[in-house]
Amino acid sequence: MNDEVFPAVAADAAERLAVHWRALAAAELPVVPSGPPGTTLKALPEEPPERGEDLAEILDDTWRTIVPQLVHWQHPGFLGWFPTSNSPASVLAELVTAGLGVQGMMWSSSPAATELEQRVCDWLARALALPQRFAHSCGQGGGVIQDSASSAVLVAVAAALHRASRGRWREHGTEGRHRVYCTGQTNSCVPKSVRIAGAGEAVRVPLLPGTHAMDPAALAARMDADRSAGRIPAAVVATVGTTATCAADPVPEIGTVCRERGVWLHVDAAYAGSAALCPEFREVNAGLEHADSYAVNAHKWMRTGTPCSVLWVADRTALTDAMGLTASYLDNPAGEPRTVVDFKDWQVPLGRPMRALKLWYVMRAHGLEGLRETIRHDVRLAALLAGLIEEEPGFEVVAHRLGLVVFRRDGDARTRELAERLTGDPGVLCTPATVDGRPVLRAALGSPYTDEAAVRRIWSTIRRTAAAQD
Amino acid sequence: MNDEVFPAVAADAAERLAVHWRALAAAELPVVPSGPPGTTLKALPEEPPERGEDLAEILDDTWRTIVPQLVHWQHPGFLGWFPTSNSPASVLAELVTAGLGVQGMMWSSSPAATELEQRVCDWLARALALPQRFAHSCGQGGGVIQDSASSAVLVAVAAALHRASRGRWREHGTEGRHRVYCTGQTNSCVPKSVRIAGAGEAVRVPLLPGTHAMDPAALAARMDADRSAGRIPAAVVATVGTTATCAADPVPEIGTVCRERGVWLHVDAAYAGSAALCPEFREVNAGLEHADSYAVNAHKWMRTGTPCSVLWVADRTALTDAMGLTASYLDNPAGEPRTVVDFKDWQVPLGRPMRALKLWYVMRAHGLEGLRETIRHDVRLAALLAGLIEEEPGFEVVAHRLGLVVFRRDGDARTRELAERLTGDPGVLCTPATVDGRPVLRAALGSPYTDEAAVRRIWSTIRRTAAAQD
């Protein structure tokens, strides 16, 4: 029955979404909901329904019960965390992906799902001007879509542990000897992934004085001291575009330190990596020729809905040796060449949806031109906001890079109070954070509907809120 | 621009999907494509497009280039691996989820996304008659949607390692001392997840003689020997519904062994767990009162598209202590009660889409009645197929439980040859496997379009193919 009503109800849903996007674009909805914890729980029955209901009724209820209690990440006033991007092309692809309902764990479980992912990852590697060896077409490396930058780090660290232990890790685990390095500015999902991989607490390497970037000499010293103490440096996670201030670790120097010591270098460019679509921002790729793996979240700044985190490795066998599994029910069919890619061996999960369709739709619908224009647009808006803040007495820009502006008021108590007063504002969402021990506010541009007028509106809200404090 | 054309092109996509489903239902499409490796790669340009294209053109190209090279998991002749289920309700929800484009890592990053997930997991726990303590509403435990049963095992093992090491694991990793136990019949994703968690090779516990189920006495002996040798038994992964034969480890006895030793018990019921929707199959839940965590894939047998793997834990703090992370940019807003759930601390990734909407749509659209009827329908079809095989001279049913039928011909060479000849058949896909060292074929019912006529057609294809061998 549902098969028959589906086209009409899906068309209705698409129309509602279009209306919703127009309402967001016009800032007619609040960016954050006002209901206290439990609002949605209370609105939902405690018992699951015994009998089926019409899809149209469920759709209605979505807009009645769910939508009013969402934070609208696509709202022009949404400047929180880093953006989770979106576009009609991506949404259309999600519809088609779900409708086709295939599973791409192995080449043989849906050949086009695998080959499309290989090609789209190669496209993106080329668009970002990544080193050739990250391409599937070069035969050694290749890209794969993960569900998050966290998972990308996790599989990279697993491959590094496998390599550093010469395979002993598969049988014996980490044995408490392996070390993974990052900094205190690294996104917290990185030490978490290192911990989940059984490597314990990631070593925090000191920063270059006066920066938020890793000190390569301190890294080398720390690794050498660890090795002298009988420990095994296995991997370094360098960040290009930290969450707090969009700082970049010096990948060229870190790469040299890693290469000299045979240590795996993973570069996490979850947010900032997308900027390399534009030649003028391609410095974010500096040093990648030394990296063993590299990840960027297309769902952050490439108009592709979450999740779509692309991980590239220079040597795919290091990854598949670590992550591979065998079982008689997963044997490839007789006669199938061993050259096909089975993405189950490139990730944690066994199963996987057709992950590449949405990135294919987005790259084709926007073209590289369109994606570059998105980046440039957001960078321009960030510069506008940073300029407005700098002109304002009593305000200070703490960091400003690409689409991120980090700022504070004169006085930590005032900054903290401003952050609190802004919480729940219907027109703007900034994320509070701490930089060098002092409170700041982060504003990350990236909503598809944020324009110059929206930035001026946001700034006037912040200014008015600050004035009301004083 | 794309915003404006979206409703029309999405309606077109929905109509194409409906046509596609009708073609599948009528078995007008081959279940497996005939193109050799590289067919899709060759059809896709090597260079990414510089300029944007129309969504309508990309949609056309999807049906021209991608669809013909997919394995159709929703085809009535698809009996491979375990099903990846689907339904119009799930597809509609994926469209809405993508269109709303929110991120549910924390309660405050989209309250309704979190609370809907809490409620839907509680609904499902009740529908499956799981122990009360797995419910969010009980305050100690709760459910969370993971991307796969593999990830569910990974986070359960991480929590177990944390508990077994009294928190030392967070800092020092596994130190090569912790052990996780399963059997040789456990899905290969389980030892893989154990390995990724840094616990090395999972210990394979012997089977009860003449079965494919774990021997609880052998488990106890193995754990005690390991403990005497200075190792730390951390977790047992019991399976209800193994991939090869749908066997069930004796959870009640294993639970007693684990409880006596303070060892974490995770029950992986990825496939068979859904059967508990029906009172007559509720035996699959036996012993769950001893389990620390339990997972079932709603995307296998509950009409919900992949990924939708639901994990419940009895003690949420064991999980969040292990998986939690802190960072100033992830602080909860001032005044937010600590009772809200932040699902980032229940999973590997930091970010996450609104995962629960599709399970909500499916449970409401089908009702528990409808979901039970799906299970019963597939169990009836499996019985029909098993009966047809048993009546046939020279064929033997090796295992038959719920929706899975495992069979072979008389003679391993003949079985192997039958599997090879069936590979690439346009009307049927069975997965070859090995049981007790001998080749078999697996037939797992679960496509929404498989009916009695389809089963008879499939069987006549298998019979005809076998006859052609002789």
Coordinates of N, CA, C and O in Angstrom, one line a residue, chain A residues 64-203:
Chain A
R64 N 4.8 19.2 13.2 CA 4.2 19.6 14.4 C 5.0 19.4 15.7 O 5.1 20.3 16.5
T65 N 5.7 18.2 15.7 CA 6.3 17.8 16.9 C 7.9 17.9 16.9 O 8.5 18.3 17.9
I66 N 8.5 17.6 15.8 CA 9.9 17.5 15.7 C 10.6 18.8 15.3 O 11.4 19.4 16.0
V67 N 10.1 19.3 14.2 CA 10.8 20.5 13.6 C 10.9 21.7 14.6 O 11.9 22.4 14.6
P68 N 9.8 22.0 15.3 CA 9.9 23.1 16.3 C 10.9 22.9 17.4 O 11.3 23.9 18.1
Q69 N 11.4 21.7 17.6 CA 12.4 21.5 18.7 C 13.8 21.1 18.1 O 14.6 20.4 18.8
L70 N 14.0 21.5 16.9 CA 15.4 21.3 16.3 C 16.2 22.6 16.4 O 15.6 23.7 16.4
V71 N 17.5 22.4 16.5 CA 18.4 23.6 16.2 C 18.6 23.6 14.7 O 18.9 22.5 14.1
H72 N 18.4 24.7 14.0 CA 18.4 24.7 12.6 C 19.8 25.1 12.1 O 20.2 26.2 12.0
W73 N 20.5 24.0 11.8 CA 21.9 24.1 11.4 C 22.1 24.9 10.0 O 23.1 25.3 9.7
Q74 N 21.0 24.9 9.2 CA 21.0 25.6 8.0 C 20.5 27.1 8.1 O 20.3 27.7 7.0
H75 N 20.2 27.5 9.3 CA 19.7 28.9 9.5 C 20.8 29.9 9.2 O 21.9 29.6 9.5
P76 N 20.5 31.1 8.6 CA 21.5 32.1 8.4 C 22.2 32.6 9.6 O 23.3 33.1 9.6
G77 N 21.5 32.4 10.8 CA 22.2 32.9 12.1 C 22.9 31.8 12.8 O 23.4 32.0 13.9
F78 N 23.0 30.6 12.1 CA 23.8 29.5 12.8 C 25.2 29.6 12.5 O 25.7 29.5 11.4
L79 N 26.0 29.9 13.6 CA 27.5 30.1 13.5 C 28.2 29.1 14.5 O 29.3 29.3 14.8
G80 N 27.4 28.1 14.9 CA 27.9 27.3 16.0 C 28.9 26.2 15.5 O 29.0 25.9 14.3
W81 N 29.7 25.6 16.4 CA 30.6 24.5 16.1 C 31.3 24.8 14.7 O 31.7 25.9 14.5
F82 N 31.3 23.7 13.9 CA 31.6 24.0 12.5 C 30.3 23.7 11.7 O 29.5 22.9 12.2
P83 N 30.1 24.2 10.5 CA 28.9 23.9 9.8 C 28.7 22.5 9.4 O 29.7 21.7 9.2
T84 N 27.5 22.0 9.4 CA 27.1 20.7 8.7 C 26.3 21.2 7.5 O 25.2 21.7 7.6
S85 N 27.0 21.0 6.3 CA 26.4 21.6 5.2 C 25.3 20.8 4.5 O 25.1 19.7 4.9
N86 N 24.7 21.4 3.5 CA 23.6 20.7 2.9 C 23.4 21.4 1.5 O 23.9 22.5 1.3
S87 N 22.6 20.8 0.7 CA 22.2 21.4 -0.6 C 21.0 20.5 -1.1 O 20.9 19.3 -0.8
P88 N 20.2 21.1 -2.0 CA 19.2 20.2 -2.7 C 19.8 19.0 -3.4 O 19.2 17.9 -3.4
A89 N 20.9 19.2 -4.0 CA 21.5 18.1 -4.7 C 21.8 16.9 -3.7 O 21.6 15.7 -4.1
S90 N 22.3 17.2 -2.6 CA 22.6 16.2 -1.6 C 21.4 15.5 -1.1 O 21.3 14.3 -0.9
V91 N 20.3 16.3 -0.8 CA 19.1 15.8 -0.3 C 18.4 14.9 -1.4 O 18.0 13.8 -1.1
L92 N 18.5 15.3 -2.6 CA 18.0 14.5 -3.7 C 18.7 13.1 -3.8 O 18.1 12.1 -3.9
A93 N 20.0 13.2 -3.6 CA 20.8 12.0 -3.7 C 20.5 11.0 -2.5 O 20.5 9.8 -2.6
E94 N 20.2 11.6 -1.3 CA 19.9 10.8 -0.2 C 18.5 10.1 -0.4 O 18.4 8.9 0.0
L95 N 17.6 10.8 -1.1 CA 16.3 10.1 -1.4 C 16.6 8.9 -2.4 O 16.1 7.8 -2.1
V96 N 17.4 9.2 -3.4 CA 17.6 8.1 -4.4 C 18.4 7.0 -3.7 O 18.1 5.8 -3.9
T97 N 19.4 7.3 -2.9 CA 20.2 6.3 -2.2 C 19.3 5.4 -1.3 O 19.4 4.2 -1.4
A98 N 18.5 6.0 -0.6 CA 17.6 5.3 0.3 C 16.6 4.4 -0.5 O 16.4 3.3 -0.2
G99 N 16.1 5.0 -1.6 CA 15.1 4.3 -2.4 C 15.7 3.1 -3.1 O 15.0 2.0 -3.3
L100 N 17.0 3.2 -3.5 CA 17.6 2.0 -4.2 C 17.9 0.9 -3.2 O 17.9 -0.2 -3.5
G101 N 18.2 1.3 -2.0 CA 18.4 0.4 -0.9 C 19.4 -0.7 -1.1 O 19.1 -1.9 -0.8
V102 N 20.5 -0.4 -1.6 CA 21.6 -1.4 -1.8 C 22.6 -1.3 -0.7 O 22.7 -0.3 0.1
Q103 N 23.5 -2.3 -0.7 CA 24.5 -2.4 0.4 C 25.9 -2.6 -0.3 O 26.0 -3.5 -1.2
G104 N 26.8 -1.7 0.0 CA 28.1 -1.7 -0.8 C 29.3 -2.2 0.0 O 30.4 -1.7 -0.3
M105 N 29.1 -3.2 0.8 CA 30.2 -3.7 1.6 C 31.4 -4.2 0.8 O 32.5 -4.1 1.1
M106 N 31.0 -4.9 -0.3 CA 32.0 -5.5 -1.2 C 31.7 -5.1 -2.6 O 30.6 -4.7 -2.9
W107 N 32.7 -5.2 -3.5 CA 32.5 -4.9 -4.9 C 31.3 -5.7 -5.4 O 30.4 -5.2 -6.0
S108 N 31.3 -7.0 -5.1 CA 30.3 -7.9 -5.6 C 28.9 -7.7 -5.0 O 27.9 -8.2 -5.5
S109 N 28.8 -7.0 -3.9 CA 27.5 -6.7 -3.3 C 26.8 -5.5 -3.9 O 25.7 -5.3 -3.6
S110 N 27.5 -4.8 -4.8 CA 26.9 -3.7 -5.6 C 28.0 -3.0 -6.3 O 28.5 -1.9 -5.9
P111 N 28.5 -3.5 -7.5 CA 29.6 -3.0 -8.2 C 29.6 -1.5 -8.4 O 30.6 -0.8 -8.1
A112 N 28.5 -0.9 -8.8 CA 28.4 0.5 -9.1 C 28.6 1.3 -7.8 O 29.2 2.4 -7.9
A113 N 28.2 0.8 -6.7 CA 28.4 1.6 -5.4 C 29.9 1.8 -5.1 O 30.3 2.8 -4.8
T114 N 30.6 0.7 -5.3 CA 32.1 0.7 -5.1 C 32.8 1.6 -6.1 O 33.6 2.4 -5.8
E115 N 32.5 1.3 -7.4 CA 33.2 2.0 -8.4 C 32.9 3.5 -8.5 O 33.8 4.4 -8.7
L116 N 31.7 3.9 -8.1 CA 31.3 5.3 -8.1 C 32.1 6.0 -6.9 O 32.6 7.1 -7.1
E117 N 32.3 5.3 -5.8 CA 33.0 5.8 -4.7 C 34.5 6.0 -5.0 O 35.1 7.0 -4.7
Q118 N 35.0 5.0 -5.7 CA 36.4 5.2 -6.2 C 36.6 6.4 -7.0 O 37.5 7.2 -6.9
R119 N 35.7 6.5 -8.0 CA 35.8 7.6 -9.0 C 35.6 9.0 -8.3 O 36.3 10.0 -8.5
V120 N 34.6 9.1 -7.4 CA 34.3 10.4 -6.8 C 35.4 10.8 -5.8 O 35.8 11.9 -5.7
C121 N 36.0 9.8 -5.1 CA 37.1 10.1 -4.2 C 38.3 10.6 -5.1 O 39.0 11.5 -4.7
D122 N 38.5 10.0 -6.2 CA 39.6 10.4 -7.1 C 39.3 11.8 -7.6 O 40.2 12.7 -7.7
W123 N 38.1 12.1 -8.0 CA 37.7 13.5 -8.4 C 38.0 14.5 -7.3 O 38.6 15.5 -7.6
L124 N 37.6 14.1 -6.1 CA 37.8 15.1 -5.0 C 39.3 15.3 -4.8 O 39.8 16.4 -4.5
A125 N 40.1 14.2 -4.8 CA 41.5 14.3 -4.6 C 42.1 15.3 -5.6 O 43.0 16.1 -5.3
R126 N 41.7 15.1 -6.9 CA 42.2 16.0 -7.9 C 41.7 17.5 -7.7 O 42.5 18.4 -7.8
A127 N 40.5 17.6 -7.3 CA 39.9 19.0 -7.1 C 40.6 19.7 -5.9 O 40.8 20.9 -5.9
L128 N 41.1 18.9 -4.9 CA 41.8 19.5 -3.8 C 43.3 19.5 -4.0 O 44.1 20.0 -3.2
A129 N 43.8 19.1 -5.2 CA 45.2 19.0 -5.6 C 46.0 18.2 -4.6 O 47.1 18.5 -4.2
L130 N 45.4 17.1 -4.1 CA 46.1 16.2 -3.2 C 47.2 15.4 -4.0 O 47.1 15.3 -5.2
P131 N 48.2 14.9 -3.3 CA 49.3 14.2 -4.0 C 48.6 13.0 -4.8 O 47.7 12.4 -4.3
Q132 N 49.2 12.8 -6.0 CA 48.7 11.7 -6.9 C 48.5 10.3 -6.2 O 47.6 9.6 -6.5
R133 N 49.4 10.0 -5.2 CA 49.4 8.7 -4.7 C 48.2 8.4 -3.8 O 48.0 7.3 -3.5
F134 N 47.4 9.4 -3.5 CA 46.1 9.2 -2.8 C 45.0 8.7 -3.7 O 43.9 8.4 -3.3
A135 N 45.3 8.6 -5.0 CA 44.2 8.3 -6.0 C 44.1 6.8 -6.2 O 45.1 6.1 -6.3
H136 N 42.9 6.3 -6.3 CA 42.7 4.9 -6.7 C 43.3 4.6 -8.0 O 43.9 3.5 -8.2
S137 N 43.3 5.6 -8.9 CA 43.7 5.3 -10.3 C 45.2 5.1 -10.3 O 45.8 4.6 -11.3
C138 N 46.0 5.4 -9.2 CA 47.4 5.1 -9.2 C 47.7 3.7 -8.7 O 48.9 3.3 -8.7
G139 N 46.7 3.1 -8.1 CA 46.9 1.7 -7.9 C 47.4 1.3 -6.5 O 47.2 0.2 -6.0
Q140 N 48.0 2.3 -5.8 CA 48.5 2.0 -4.4 C 47.6 2.5 -3.3 O 47.4 1.9 -2.3
G141 N 47.1 3.7 -3.5 CA 46.3 4.4 -2.5 C 44.9 4.4 -2.9 O 44.4 3.6 -3.6
G142 N 44.1 5.4 -2.3 CA 42.7 5.5 -2.6 C 41.9 6.2 -1.5 O 42.4 6.3 -0.4
G143 N 40.7 6.6 -1.9 CA 39.9 7.3 -1.0 C 38.7 6.4 -0.6 O 38.3 5.5 -1.4
V144 N 38.1 6.7 0.5 CA 36.9 6.0 1.0 C 36.1 6.9 1.9 O 36.7 7.8 2.6
I145 N 34.8 6.8 1.8 CA 33.9 7.7 2.6 C 33.6 7.0 3.9 O 33.1 5.9 4.0
Q146 N 34.0 7.7 5.0 CA 33.7 7.3 6.4 C 32.5 8.1 6.9 O 32.1 9.1 6.3
D147 N 32.1 7.7 8.1 CA 30.9 8.4 8.6 C 31.3 9.6 9.4 O 30.5 10.4 9.9
S148 N 32.6 9.8 9.7 CA 33.0 10.9 10.5 C 34.6 11.0 10.5 O 35.2 10.1 10.1
A149 N 35.1 12.2 10.8 CA 36.5 12.4 10.9 C 37.0 11.5 12.1 O 38.2 11.0 12.0
S150 N 36.2 11.3 13.1 CA 36.6 10.4 14.2 C 36.9 9.0 13.7 O 37.9 8.4 14.0
S151 N 36.0 8.5 12.9 CA 36.2 7.1 12.3 C 37.4 7.1 11.4 O 38.1 6.1 11.3
A152 N 37.6 8.2 10.7 CA 38.8 8.2 9.8 C 40.1 8.1 10.6 O 41.0 7.4 10.3
V153 N 40.1 8.9 11.7 CA 41.3 8.8 12.6 C 41.4 7.4 13.2 O 42.5 6.8 13.2
L154 N 40.3 6.8 13.6 CA 40.3 5.5 14.2 C 40.9 4.4 13.2 O 41.8 3.7 13.6
V155 N 40.5 4.4 12.0 CA 41.0 3.4 11.1 C 42.5 3.7 10.7 O 43.3 2.8 10.5
A156 N 42.8 5.0 10.6 CA 44.2 5.4 10.3 C 45.1 5.0 11.5 O 46.2 4.4 11.2
V157 N 44.7 5.2 12.7 CA 45.5 4.8 13.9 C 45.6 3.2 13.9 O 46.6 2.7 14.2
A158 N 44.5 2.5 13.6 CA 44.6 1.1 13.6 C 45.6 0.6 12.5 O 46.4 -0.3 12.8
A159 N 45.6 1.2 11.4 CA 46.6 0.9 10.3 C 48.0 1.2 10.8 O 48.9 0.4 10.6
A160 N 48.1 2.3 11.5 CA 49.4 2.7 12.0 C 49.9 1.7 13.1 O 51.1 1.3 13.1
L161 N 49.0 1.3 14.0 CA 49.4 0.3 15.0 C 49.8 -1.0 14.4 O 50.8 -1.7 14.8
H162 N 49.1 -1.4 13.3 CA 49.4 -2.6 12.6 C 50.8 -2.5 12.0 O 51.6 -3.5 12.2
R163 N 51.1 -1.4 11.4 CA 52.3 -1.3 10.7 C 53.5 -1.2 11.7 O 54.5 -1.8 11.6
A164 N 53.3 -0.4 12.8 CA 54.3 -0.2 13.8 C 54.7 -1.4 14.5 O 55.8 -1.6 15.0
S165 N 53.7 -2.3 14.6 CA 53.9 -3.6 15.4 C 54.3 -4.7 14.4 O 54.4 -5.9 14.9
R166 N 54.4 -4.4 13.2 CA 54.7 -5.4 12.1 C 53.7 -6.5 12.2 O 54.0 -7.7 12.1
G167 N 52.4 -6.2 12.4 CA 51.3 -7.1 12.3 C 51.0 -7.8 13.7 O 50.0 -8.5 13.8
R168 N 51.9 -7.6 14.7 CA 51.7 -8.3 15.9 C 50.4 -7.7 16.6 O 49.7 -8.5 17.4
W169 N 50.0 -6.5 16.3 CA 48.8 -5.8 16.9 C 47.6 -6.6 16.6 O 46.7 -6.7 17.5
R170 N 47.4 -7.2 15.4 CA 46.2 -8.0 15.1 C 46.0 -9.0 16.2 O 44.8 -9.3 16.6
E171 N 47.0 -9.7 16.6 CA 46.9 -10.8 17.6 C 46.9 -10.3 19.0 O 46.2 -10.8 19.9
H172 N 47.9 -9.4 19.3 CA 48.2 -9.1 20.7 C 47.7 -7.7 21.2 O 47.9 -7.4 22.3
G173 N 47.1 -6.9 20.3 CA 46.7 -5.6 20.7 C 47.9 -4.7 20.9 O 49.0 -5.0 20.4
T174 N 47.7 -3.6 21.6 CA 48.7 -2.6 21.7 C 49.8 -2.9 22.7 O 50.8 -2.3 22.8
E175 N 49.5 -3.8 23.7 CA 50.4 -4.2 24.7 C 51.0 -3.0 25.5 O 52.0 -3.1 26.1
G176 N 50.2 -1.9 25.4 CA 50.6 -0.7 26.3 C 51.9 0.0 25.9 O 52.4 0.8 26.6
R177 N 52.4 -0.3 24.7 CA 53.7 0.2 24.3 C 53.6 1.3 23.3 O 54.5 2.1 23.1
H178 N 52.5 1.3 22.5 CA 52.5 2.2 21.3 C 52.0 3.6 21.7 O 51.1 3.7 22.6
R179 N 52.5 4.6 21.1 CA 52.1 6.0 21.4 C 51.6 6.7 20.1 O 52.1 6.5 19.0
V180 N 50.6 7.5 20.3 CA 50.1 8.3 19.2 C 50.1 9.8 19.7 O 49.8 10.0 20.9
Y181 N 50.5 10.7 18.8 CA 50.8 12.1 19.2 C 49.8 13.1 18.6 O 49.5 12.9 17.4
C182 N 49.4 14.1 19.3 CA 48.7 15.2 18.8 C 49.0 16.4 19.7 O 50.0 16.4 20.4
T183 N 48.1 17.4 19.7 CA 48.3 18.5 20.6 C 47.1 18.7 21.4 O 46.0 18.1 21.2
G184 N 47.2 19.6 22.4 CA 46.0 20.0 23.2 C 44.9 20.7 22.4 O 43.8 20.9 22.9
Q185 N 45.3 21.2 21.2 CA 44.4 21.9 20.4 C 43.6 20.9 19.4 O 42.7 21.4 18.7
T186 N 44.1 19.7 19.3 CA 43.5 18.7 18.4 C 42.0 18.5 18.9 O 41.7 18.5 20.1
N187 N 41.1 18.3 17.9 CA 39.7 18.0 18.3 C 39.6 16.8 19.2 O 40.3 15.8 19.0
S188 N 38.8 16.9 20.2 CA 38.7 15.9 21.2 C 38.3 14.5 20.7 O 38.5 13.5 21.3
C189 N 37.8 14.5 19.4 CA 37.4 13.2 18.9 C 38.7 12.4 18.5 O 38.7 11.2 18.4
V190 N 39.8 13.1 18.4 CA 41.1 12.4 18.0 C 41.6 11.6 19.2 O 41.8 10.4 19.1
P191 N 41.9 12.2 20.4 CA 42.3 11.4 21.5 C 41.2 10.3 21.8 O 41.6 9.2 22.3
K192 N 40.0 10.6 21.6 CA 38.9 9.6 21.8 C 39.1 8.4 20.9 O 39.1 7.2 21.3
S193 N 39.4 8.6 19.6 CA 39.6 7.6 18.7 C 40.9 6.8 19.0 O 40.9 5.6 18.9
V194 N 41.9 7.5 19.5 CA 43.1 6.8 19.9 C 42.9 5.9 21.0 O 43.4 4.8 21.1
R195 N 42.1 6.4 22.0 CA 41.7 5.6 23.2 C 40.9 4.4 22.7 O 41.2 3.2 23.2
I196 N 40.0 4.6 21.8 CA 39.1 3.4 21.4 C 40.0 2.4 20.7 O 39.8 1.2 20.8
A197 N 41.0 2.8 20.0 CA 41.9 1.9 19.3 C 42.9 1.2 20.3 O 43.7 0.4 19.9
G198 N 42.7 1.5 21.6 CA 43.5 0.7 22.6 C 44.8 1.3 22.8 O 45.7 0.6 23.5
A199 N 45.1 2.5 22.3 CA 46.5 3.0 22.4 C 46.6 4.0 23.6 O 47.6 4.6 23.8
G200 N 45.6 4.0 24.5 CA 45.6 4.8 25.7 C 45.5 6.3 25.4 O 45.0 6.7 24.3
E201 N 46.0 7.1 26.3 CA 45.8 8.5 26.2 C 46.9 9.0 25.1 O 48.0 8.7 25.2
A202 N 46.4 9.8 24.2 CA 47.3 10.3 23.2 C 48.3 11.3 23.8 O 47.9 12.0 24.8
V203 N 49.5 11.3 23.4 CA 50.5 12.2 23.9 C 50.3 13.6 23.4 O 50.1 13.8 22.2

